């Protein structure tokens, strides 16, 4: 089954990486138009000291939505879209490792954005907390409107999308490289995407944890962020553990793109490529150890601040190294000033200015001066907008002929670059003169000396915004009316253009034809019609959006949403059992050091990494509030140790049953597999029944209720998240049992048993941490 | 050694460890000593489960790097957050 040309059905059901890439790119451009319009409103409001365009509450919501959309729904996803299209092409893979999950990542991203925008239409409007959603402003006491809860859940939904996407990218780059694409030959852009996704894997689970805690605070009455012991510092810890790496998540793909563009248009190899990769890795590693520099003003101990000041300064070394690599690539080059090259050079200019102004804030004493001022706004817009947008627009122009087979209007592209570059600087440079103007204020009547700089910035915004809009219009016009492009109009040497992965033999067309032949062959040999199109990813994502909306506004709607999700997941399993989805098999290529590990297993291990970080973040929150609390109820007073111990033994035995099931099928015993799975399932169900049906009612009857302080808040939330994981494991076991009874497992083919076994052992290990922490220590 | 026997043995050790944790908890030792005992047994149980039930013995060693890196990040996070308590 194939859909030719434009068809709504095709776009709703596609799992092809190129299609998904285009969907990401188009959607993220839609979001920049929304987020950019909000920015224009902000700038018009600030054009004069006292403006009545936006009342304070609306201004706060406008700023918040602008920040959230631009960072999370535009900048990152545009990079993800480009990566979706070009990483498989650069490494010679036929598709992403998990195409259906890839489609689901996109749909979750889209509908999370729809949810976020819908908060504006709820009573009381959306969040007015700033994009950082700082506590206690994010609590029901100060922001009672349901829009804040829905915004938090939309953000959490995006975090799920990003995590799935990261697992997919990392697995694809580790396991799907064509022969010849060794680590040494991996293109700079793919390297940057690998590092970006590793960062995403570590950065998004903490924010997901924070959003879970915020949601329980707002919906179930827990007190993580409304209590003194948790409060603003706990939120800041969790948020900035995500928030600072997010800067690099946005910047690294842009740097990777700049490297590709510079190499092509300077006609020189990337200067010190090995060093470039080492620096990328160093930035990735260091960026998860600098977050406390966002909290220098919170009164955290001086030693801690000093340590994080050092790590902040340290990260500037490899980061500036990356910039030097790019600049030195131009040395002795024959430079062609095409539109993408101009944008790449503009991006380098901005990264230098943004980087230098960032170093200032690594110094504690200077941070006292700049913190919360427009100086900081100037710094991060030079990094986020200047580096990232100019880098990403460079990519759109650079790869435009590859995606569309057409050429854009080069002259118009260059003119728009110069207007954008000038407009950008008129907009953001004045911010460096506003180091005494606080962020997030809607009027400054008492400080008229700020007016000239604000007016200049607004003029800049009225130049830069429309120029960016016209840039997208230029690309659209190129797509509709542009001249046909040659196969490699730039004379680029990278693999996505040449198709030469080994340096000679294998051409991209060959790979594509290969892929097509394989799909055709599989379809011919299959008793059922196989397809690479499926409605399930979009259905699950719609179900998730409906569920979350209902969760906040009207419970029956949530039940409907849950029903849709469950029905779609069951259908997904059925499709797998019936072998209906046409899985594209990659040819054996460069897999080192994962030669003997299947892509599914690599994927599950990477998923477990994100789970470790998620539970680690929740445990950090628990340890943090417990250490800060002057009194904490003794475990024996609030918990029944006998029940807790019994449940531990039940779960340990369930794990044993699961590993014995795996062992049985390894030796070919289907009967042993069935017994093991049923045993593990029964014991897992018993664990949940004891926890939810016996233990919790007893504790609640004794007055230990979720809203009764930090101790019950932590207990019920962490236990609840763990119970949810047990539930997911049981759902997986149901699928395995059904498949086992239909006789589809053999000694040679039982990957899913092994994968669920890994997950179940992990759930068991988490309990081995929770049990002593809550019941005994 | 037969793998099934090893798995059952690991399970038995973990069951015994859990019971020992409860015994330590109910003992008359000082609170610090009790906590030390309970946590030490928990760490041992986690290592056992990771080694045998997650099959790290048989997997390529590179896979062990994933959870180690994740745990390292969590340790950095917990340490910094805990140090921040002392503000």
XYZ file of N, CA and C in Angstrom, chain A residues 481-701:
663
model
N 7.302 27.313 -7.027
C 7.614 27.833 -8.354
C 9.104 27.789 -8.711
N 9.905 27.239 -7.819
C 11.344 27.257 -8.062
C 11.763 26.379 -9.236
N 12.963 26.680 -9.763
C 13.495 25.861 -10.865
C 13.943 24.511 -10.306
N 13.972 23.534 -11.165
C 14.446 22.225 -10.748
C 15.906 22.271 -10.315
N 16.223 21.526 -9.258
C 17.596 21.547 -8.755
C 18.361 20.333 -9.265
N 19.673 20.516 -9.394
C 20.513 19.353 -9.729
C 20.570 18.439 -8.502
N 21.060 17.226 -8.709
C 21.112 16.271 -7.596
C 22.016 16.775 -6.474
N 23.109 17.424 -6.832
C 24.037 17.923 -5.802
C 24.488 19.331 -6.219
N 23.584 20.314 -6.087
C 23.879 21.635 -6.649
C 25.062 22.324 -5.999
N 25.390 21.960 -4.747
C 26.489 22.646 -4.054
C 27.834 21.955 -4.278
N 27.802 20.799 -4.893
C 29.041 20.018 -5.003
C 29.502 19.526 -3.636
N 28.526 19.226 -2.767
C 28.862 18.788 -1.399
C 29.440 17.383 -1.414
N 30.270 17.099 -0.397
C 30.922 15.780 -0.370
C 30.317 14.856 0.681
N 29.347 15.346 1.436
C 28.821 14.524 2.523
C 27.892 13.441 1.972
N 27.713 12.408 2.790
C 27.052 11.190 2.304
C 25.606 11.389 1.879
N 24.878 12.340 2.531
C 23.466 12.498 2.149
C 23.325 13.036 0.735
N 24.398 13.661 0.214
C 24.384 14.171 -1.157
C 24.956 13.152 -2.132
N 26.047 12.516 -1.725
C 26.755 11.645 -2.673
C 26.257 10.205 -2.623
N 25.756 9.772 -1.455
C 25.337 8.379 -1.303
C 26.497 7.419 -1.176
N 27.709 7.946 -1.093
C 28.880 7.068 -0.984
C 29.277 6.874 0.473
N 28.851 5.754 1.036
C 29.122 5.519 2.451
C 30.477 4.862 2.670
N 30.912 4.139 1.672
C 32.207 3.477 1.829
C 33.306 4.291 1.155
N 32.880 5.389 0.581
C 33.860 6.179 -0.149
C 33.864 5.818 -1.621
N 33.115 4.766 -2.004
C 33.085 4.402 -3.421
C 31.791 3.720 -3.847
N 31.584 2.505 -3.368
C 30.628 1.625 -4.036
C 29.138 1.932 -3.849
N 28.712 2.055 -2.591
C 27.269 2.000 -2.353
C 26.605 3.359 -2.563
N 25.719 3.448 -3.507
C 25.064 4.719 -3.779
C 23.715 4.768 -3.084
N 23.312 5.982 -2.744
C 22.051 6.146 -2.007
C 20.873 5.572 -2.786
N 20.874 5.823 -4.091
C 19.787 5.311 -4.904
C 19.722 3.790 -4.763
N 20.914 3.200 -4.658
C 20.992 1.756 -4.486
C 20.325 1.332 -3.189
N 20.595 2.105 -2.138
C 20.036 1.778 -0.833
C 18.521 1.898 -0.887
N 18.055 3.006 -1.506
C 16.620 3.232 -1.574
C 15.946 2.108 -2.376
N 16.559 1.766 -3.508
C 15.991 0.718 -4.344
C 15.979 -0.604 -3.592
N 17.059 -0.832 -2.885
C 17.205 -2.023 -2.046
C 16.048 -2.129 -1.067
N 15.810 -0.984 -0.396
C 14.770 -0.912 0.612
C 13.415 -1.236 -0.008
N 13.166 -0.632 -1.188
C 11.897 -0.841 -1.860
C 11.720 -2.296 -2.238
N 12.820 -2.865 -2.769
C 12.762 -4.275 -3.181
C 12.432 -5.160 -1.991
N 13.081 -4.828 -0.869
C 12.893 -5.665 0.311
C 11.446 -5.611 0.796
N 10.884 -4.369 0.827
C 9.492 -4.224 1.249
C 8.591 -5.014 0.308
N 8.836 -4.873 -1.010
C 8.022 -5.588 -1.994
C 8.120 -7.094 -1.785
N 9.364 -7.559 -1.566
C 9.559 -8.992 -1.386
C 8.811 -9.486 -0.152
N 8.897 -8.696 0.940
C 8.230 -9.095 2.173
C 6.719 -9.128 1.971
N 6.223 -8.124 1.220
C 4.778 -8.082 0.978
C 4.323 -9.271 0.137
N 5.169 -9.606 -0.851
C 4.804 -10.729 -1.725
C 4.760 -12.039 -0.961
N 5.738 -12.218 -0.058
C 5.847 -13.489 0.644
C 4.929 -13.590 1.855
N 4.254 -12.514 2.180
C 3.481 -12.520 3.406
C 2.039 -12.940 3.142
N 1.446 -13.741 4.064
C 0.047 -14.127 3.889
C -0.897 -12.962 4.152
N -0.457 -11.954 4.908
C -1.315 -10.795 5.164
C -0.721 -9.584 4.465
N -1.594 -8.601 4.201
C -1.097 -7.400 3.543
C -0.270 -6.593 4.533
N 0.975 -6.336 4.164
C 1.847 -5.574 5.054
C 1.872 -4.127 4.622
N 2.070 -3.271 5.599
C 2.068 -1.866 5.263
C 3.025 -1.120 6.170
N 3.540 0.008 5.663
C 4.352 0.864 6.511
C 3.539 2.096 6.920
N 2.228 2.018 6.710
C 1.345 3.112 7.117
C 0.447 2.621 8.246
N 0.285 3.432 9.268
C -0.578 3.021 10.380
C -1.187 4.238 11.061
N -2.434 4.079 11.465
C -3.129 5.149 12.182
C -2.799 5.137 13.677
N -2.155 4.075 14.137
C -2.032 3.900 15.593
C -1.249 5.009 16.296
N -0.093 5.487 15.770
C 0.610 6.564 16.481
C -0.240 7.821 16.672
N -0.954 8.227 15.607
C -1.775 9.436 15.741
C -2.957 9.171 16.679
N -3.496 7.957 16.639
C -4.634 7.632 17.514
C -4.216 7.681 18.983
N -3.070 7.083 19.281
C -2.594 7.083 20.676
C -2.363 8.526 21.142
N -1.807 9.351 20.263
C -1.496 10.730 20.654
C -2.778 11.543 20.865
N -3.773 11.334 19.998
C -5.065 12.006 20.207
C -5.651 11.543 21.540
N -5.598 10.230 21.774
C -6.108 9.675 23.037
C -5.415 10.307 24.234
N -4.093 10.491 24.127
C -3.338 11.085 25.243
C -3.784 12.526 25.482
N -3.983 13.274 24.388
C -4.412 14.672 24.538
C -5.802 14.747 25.169
N -6.704 13.856 24.718
C -8.066 13.829 25.281
C -8.001 13.441 26.755
N -7.176 12.444 27.063
C -7.047 11.990 28.450
C -6.571 13.130 29.358
N -5.540 13.839 28.931
C -4.985 14.901 29.774
C -5.971 16.062 29.928
N -6.677 16.394 28.838
C -7.681 17.460 28.939
C -8.766 17.054 29.926
N -9.225 15.810 29.803
C -10.255 15.322 30.713
C -9.766 15.269 32.142
N -8.513 14.888 32.319
C -7.912 14.790 33.653
C -7.992 16.142 34.378
N -7.827 17.217 33.600
C -7.841 18.558 34.206
C -9.259 19.114 34.299
N -10.081 18.826 33.276
C -11.362 19.535 33.208
C -12.582 18.681 33.558
N -12.628 17.429 33.079
C -13.851 16.664 33.219
C -13.520 15.171 33.119
N -13.591 14.481 34.252
C -13.114 13.100 34.337
C -13.662 12.130 33.284
N -14.989 12.193 32.980
C -15.486 11.232 31.965
C -14.738 11.326 30.639
N -14.294 12.538 30.301
C -13.530 12.708 29.047
C -12.187 11.971 29.168
N -11.598 12.029 30.378
C -10.326 11.327 30.593
C -10.501 9.827 30.377
N -11.621 9.305 30.847
C -11.884 7.863 30.684
C -11.980 7.527 29.184
N -12.646 8.417 28.445
C -12.738 8.215 26.985
C -11.352 8.168 26.352
N -10.524 9.152 26.745
C -9.160 9.221 26.204
C -8.371 7.963 26.515
N -8.525 7.499 27.757
C -7.817 6.288 28.172
C -8.276 5.088 27.347
N -9.583 5.065 27.081
C -10.151 3.980 26.262
C -9.534 3.968 24.872
N -9.395 5.166 24.297
C -8.802 5.270 22.947
C -7.363 4.755 22.971
N -6.611 5.179 23.991
C -5.201 4.752 24.083
C -5.114 3.234 24.194
N -5.916 2.675 25.108
C -5.860 1.219 25.329
C -6.249 0.449 24.058
N -7.320 0.920 23.390
C -7.756 0.237 22.167
C -6.644 0.267 21.117
N -5.979 1.423 20.999
C -4.916 1.547 19.997
C -3.714 0.666 20.356
N -3.390 0.612 21.657
C -2.239 -0.224 22.064
C -2.548 -1.695 21.802
N -3.797 -2.105 22.106
C -4.186 -3.508 21.845
C -4.064 -3.806 20.346
N -4.516 -2.838 19.531
C -4.434 -3.035 18.075
C -2.971 -3.137 17.626
N -2.117 -2.315 18.254
C -0.669 -2.332 17.957
C -0.118 -3.738 18.212
N -0.471 -4.288 19.395
C -0.015 -5.639 19.740
C -0.560 -6.659 18.743
N -1.854 -6.485 18.392
C -2.467 -7.425 17.436
C -1.732 -7.377 16.095
N -1.442 -6.162 15.642
C -0.704 -6.008 14.371
C 0.631 -6.740 14.442
N 1.266 -6.656 15.621
C 2.559 -7.330 15.775
C 2.393 -8.842 15.742
N 1.374 -9.314 16.457
C 1.143 -10.758 16.499
C 0.854 -11.276 15.090
N 0.064 -10.477 14.332
C -0.289 -10.909 12.959
C 0.778 -10.517 11.944
N 1.836 -9.833 12.439
C 2.949 -9.484 11.564
C 2.496 -8.578 10.419
N 1.632 -7.602 10.724
C 1.045 -6.784 9.653
C 1.911 -5.596 9.247
N 2.760 -5.152 10.177
C 3.555 -3.969 9.859
C 4.826 -4.388 9.133
N 5.101 -3.733 8.022
C 6.267 -4.110 7.215
C 7.536 -3.508 7.813
N 8.203 -4.287 8.637
C 9.433 -3.806 9.255
C 10.542 -3.822 8.214
N 11.225 -2.681 8.071
C 12.339 -2.627 7.120
C 13.595 -3.115 7.827
N 14.203 -4.117 7.253
C 15.414 -4.660 7.878
C 16.634 -3.935 7.306
N 17.511 -3.524 8.196
C 18.743 -2.873 7.748
C 19.761 -3.933 7.330
N 20.525 -3.594 6.310
C 21.615 -4.493 5.931
C 22.675 -4.476 7.037
N 23.466 -5.548 7.111
C 24.498 -5.580 8.159
C 25.546 -4.517 7.846
N 25.750 -3.612 8.784
C 26.701 -2.528 8.543
C 27.660 -2.366 9.705
N 27.928 -1.106 10.036
C 28.872 -0.822 11.125
C 28.109 -0.777 12.446
N 28.353 -1.737 13.308
C 27.607 -1.806 14.567
C 28.481 -1.696 15.797
N 29.788 -1.580 15.603
C 30.668 -1.602 16.760
C 30.322 -0.484 17.729
N 30.243 -0.690 19.006
C 30.540 -1.916 19.749
C 29.294 -2.716 20.101
N 28.251 -2.641 19.278
C 27.007 -3.341 19.590
C 26.723 -4.456 18.593
N 27.786 -5.030 18.054
C 27.638 -6.026 16.995
C 26.682 -7.152 17.378
N 26.763 -7.588 18.647
C 25.988 -8.769 19.015
C 24.678 -8.422 19.706
N 24.308 -7.145 19.719
C 23.092 -6.749 20.431
C 22.054 -6.274 19.424
N 20.827 -6.780 19.561
C 19.781 -6.369 18.615
C 19.392 -4.915 18.859
N 18.803 -4.291 17.818
C 18.409 -2.889 17.979
C 17.328 -2.756 19.049
N 16.467 -3.787 19.154
C 15.399 -3.727 20.159
C 15.995 -3.688 21.560
N 17.038 -4.514 21.751
C 17.629 -4.561 23.093
C 18.378 -3.264 23.399
N 19.076 -2.738 22.408
C 19.759 -1.444 22.616
C 18.717 -0.389 22.991
N 17.570 -0.415 22.276
C 16.505 0.539 22.554
C 15.993 0.426 23.980
N 15.791 -0.811 24.436
C 15.265 -1.000 25.799
C 16.285 -0.536 26.838
N 17.561 -0.808 26.585
C 18.579 -0.358 27.542
C 18.630 1.163 27.614
N 18.486 1.800 26.473
C 18.505 3.271 26.482
C 17.249 3.796 27.196
N 16.130 3.097 26.967
C 14.899 3.466 27.674
C 15.112 3.349 29.193
N 15.799 2.285 29.602
C 16.040 2.101 31.039
C 16.900 3.224 31.612
N 17.805 3.759 30.788
C 18.603 4.906 31.241
C 17.671 6.062 31.603
N 16.701 6.326 30.710
C 15.781 7.438 30.986
C 14.961 7.140 32.239
N 14.642 5.858 32.454
C 13.892 5.481 33.652
C 14.718 5.666 34.922
N 16.015 5.325 34.826
C 16.904 5.532 35.984
C 16.915 7.019 36.355
N 17.008 7.869 35.331
C 17.074 9.310 35.604
C 15.727 9.805 36.142
N 14.625 9.265 35.618
C 13.298 9.670 36.110
C 13.146 9.321 37.596
N 13.393 8.050 37.932
C 13.256 7.652 39.335
C 14.311 8.345 40.197
N 15.512 8.529 39.633
C 16.565 9.235 40.366
C 16.125 10.645 40.724
N 15.442 11.311 39.801
C 14.973 12.673 40.062
C 13.895 12.673 41.137
N 12.980 11.699 41.071
C 11.930 11.617 42.089
C 12.539 11.312 43.465
N 13.538 10.416 43.459
C 14.198 10.087 44.726
C 14.962 11.292 45.266
N 15.580 12.062 44.350
C 16.288 13.281 44.781
C 15.314 14.220 45.484
N 14.128 14.372 44.891
C 13.118 15.247 45.497
C 12.761 14.734 46.886
N 12.606 13.409 47.001
C 12.251 12.808 48.295
C 13.361 13.041 49.326
N 14.598 12.737 48.921
C 15.729 12.899 49.851
C 15.857 14.369 50.256
N 15.674 15.232 49.279
C 15.808 16.677 49.515
C 14.801 17.163 50.562
N 13.528 16.837 50.356
C 12.513 17.344 51.303
C 12.642 16.659 52.660
N 13.084 15.410 52.633
C 13.216 14.712 53.918
C 14.355 15.305 54.744
N 15.486 15.601 54.070
C 16.625 16.187 54.793
C 16.296 17.591 55.293
N 15.462 18.291 54.575
C 15.137 19.662 54.980
C 14.037 19.715 56.038
N 13.324 18.587 56.217
C 12.217 18.608 57.176
C 12.748 18.396 58.589
N 12.388 19.263 59.519
C 12.883 19.100 60.890
C 12.348 17.834 61.546
N 11.119 17.430 61.195
C 10.587 16.162 61.726
C 10.028 15.329 60.569
N 10.150 14.040 60.731
C 9.649 13.104 59.706
C 9.048 11.917 60.460
N 7.826 11.519 60.142
C 7.218 10.441 60.930
C 8.008 9.133 60.822
N 8.128 8.433 61.951
C 8.840 7.146 61.941
C 8.055 6.160 61.082
N 8.807 5.362 60.301
C 8.161 4.440 59.351
C 7.148 3.526 60.031
N 7.533 2.988 61.200
C 6.664 2.016 61.871
C 5.343 2.636 62.306
N 5.336 3.948 62.481
C 4.103 4.611 62.924
C 3.080 4.730 61.789
N 3.554 4.866 60.586
C 2.622 5.133 59.478
C 2.476 3.967 58.495
N 3.469 3.065 58.475
C 3.379 1.963 57.505
C 3.310 0.624 58.241
N 2.656 -0.322 57.610
C 2.637 -1.674 58.140
C 3.818 -2.420 57.517
N 4.857 -2.652 58.349
C 6.102 -3.238 57.814
C 5.847 -4.646 57.272
N 4.934 -5.360 57.918
C 4.664 -6.737 57.468
C 4.101 -6.730 56.035
N 3.183 -5.794 55.794
C 2.614 -5.728 54.433
C 3.707 -5.346 53.431
N 4.517 -4.353 53.792
C 5.598 -3.922 52.894
C 6.560 -5.066 52.594
N 6.916 -5.825 53.637
C 7.846 -6.944 53.452
C 7.215 -8.022 52.570
N 5.940 -8.307 52.845
C 5.240 -9.330 52.042
C 5.247 -8.926 50.566
N 4.961 -7.656 50.327
C 4.930 -7.197 48.936
C 6.312 -7.286 48.281
N 7.348 -7.011 49.067
C 8.712 -7.132 48.530
C 8.977 -8.575 48.097
N 8.586 -9.510 48.964
C 8.822 -10.923 48.637
C 8.001 -11.338 47.407
N 6.785 -10.798 47.311
C 5.943 -11.120 46.144
C 6.611 -10.627 44.859
N 7.122 -9.387 44.892
C 7.713 -8.827 43.662
C 9.029 -9.531 43.308
N 9.815 -9.867 44.338
C 11.066 -10.604 44.081
C 10.754 -11.938 43.416
N 9.709 -12.601 43.902
C 9.350 -13.905 43.346
C 8.807 -13.758 41.917
N 8.099 -12.643 41.688
C 7.596 -12.386 40.338
C 8.764 -12.240 39.353
N 9.806 -11.546 39.813
C 11.005 -11.396 38.969
C 11.646 -12.746 38.684
N 11.673 -13.593 39.703
C 12.251 -14.928 39.511
C 11.434 -15.689 38.459
N 10.108 -15.600 38.583
C 9.246 -16.303 37.615
C 9.519 -15.813 36.198
N 9.750 -14.496 36.064
C 9.978 -13.911 34.739
C 11.295 -14.416 34.145
N 12.334 -14.450 34.985
C 13.641 -14.877 34.455
C 13.620 -16.381 34.149
N 12.812 -17.130 34.927
C 12.697 -18.574 34.642
C 11.916 -18.790 33.335
N 10.927 -17.906 33.086
C 10.179 -17.986 31.817
C 11.136 -17.785 30.647
N 12.004 -16.800 30.770
C 12.977 -16.523 29.709
C 13.920 -17.711 29.525
N 14.368 -18.241 30.651
C 15.284 -19.378 30.598
C 14.614 -20.576 29.918
N 13.307 -20.731 30.212
C 12.576 -21.872 29.638
C 12.520 -21.773 28.112
N 12.169 -20.597 27.605
C 12.036 -20.481 26.142
C 13.404 -20.516 25.465
N 14.432 -20.071 26.197
C 15.781 -20.199 25.626
C 16.124 -21.663 25.354
N 15.606 -22.538 26.244
C 15.892 -23.960 26.006
C 14.746 -24.636 25.253
N 13.840 -23.818 24.688
C 12.810 -24.366 23.794
C 11.538 -24.832 24.476
N 11.389 -24.573 25.772
C 10.198 -25.061 26.462
C 9.095 -24.006 26.464
N 8.118 -24.202 25.584
C 6.998 -23.254 25.517
C 6.130 -23.372 26.766
N 6.038 -24.584 27.265
C 5.238 -24.822 28.468
C 5.850 -24.080 29.676
N 7.174 -24.185 29.759
C 7.883 -23.474 30.845
C 7.694 -21.970 30.721
N 7.716 -21.489 29.471
C 7.516 -20.049 29.242
C 6.145 -19.614 29.743
N 5.113 -20.396 29.352
C 3.748 -20.044 29.750
C 3.624 -20.036 31.271
N 4.148 -21.084 31.921
C 4.043 -21.159 33.387
C 4.740 -19.969 34.025
N 5.940 -19.668 33.535
C 6.716 -18.552 34.110
C 5.984 -17.234 33.951
N 5.462 -17.001 32.740
C 4.767 -15.732 32.479
C 3.512 -15.608 33.339
N 2.755 -16.699 33.426
C 1.521 -16.649 34.235
C 1.886 -16.415 35.706
N 2.968 -17.071 36.145
C 3.418 -16.874 37.536
C 3.803 -15.423 37.775
N 4.613 -14.867 36.869
C 5.061 -13.482 37.034
C 3.868 -12.530 37.010
N 2.928 -12.811 36.111
C 1.743 -11.951 35.987
C 0.893 -12.017 37.258
N 0.668 -13.240 37.755
C -0.164 -13.417 38.952
C 0.466 -12.707 40.150
N 1.772 -12.885 40.309
C 2.450 -12.263 41.457
C 2.480 -10.734 41.313
N 2.678 -10.258 40.088
C 2.659 -8.808 39.863
C 1.290 -8.224 40.184
N 0.246 -8.945 39.763
C -1.120 -8.501 40.061
C -1.355 -8.514 41.570
N -0.851 -9.559 42.225
C -1.005 -9.647 43.683
C -0.318 -8.458 44.365
N 0.864 -8.087 43.848
C 1.594 -6.940 44.407
C 0.723 -5.689 44.349
N 0.139 -5.459 43.167
C -0.706 -4.264 43.007
C -1.948 -4.344 43.882
N -2.538 -5.550 43.950
C -3.766 -5.720 44.749
C -3.487 -5.431 46.220
N -2.352 -5.937 46.712
C -1.999 -5.690 48.125
C -1.762 -4.198 48.343
N -1.026 -3.611 47.406
C -0.661 -2.184 47.574
C -1.901 -1.294 47.513
N -2.679 -1.477 46.448
C -3.802 -0.549 46.230
C -5.061 -0.963 46.990
N -5.218 -2.270 47.190
C -6.464 -2.742 47.798
C -6.404 -2.934 49.293
N -5.213 -3.152 49.831
C -5.098 -3.413 51.273
C -4.313 -2.311 51.983
N -3.091 -2.084 51.493
C -2.188 -1.203 52.236
C -2.656 0.258 52.232
N -2.931 0.776 51.023
C -3.317 2.194 50.936
C -4.610 2.499 51.706
N -5.676 1.667 51.566
C -6.886 1.953 52.357
C -6.605 1.970 53.861
N -5.744 1.039 54.319
C -5.402 1.008 55.747
C -4.717 2.302 56.175
N -3.747 2.723 55.360
C -2.987 3.941 55.691
C -3.893 5.177 55.663
N -4.748 5.221 54.661
C -5.655 6.385 54.549
C -6.615 6.401 55.739
N -7.098 5.194 56.123
C -8.005 5.109 57.278
C -7.316 5.597 58.556
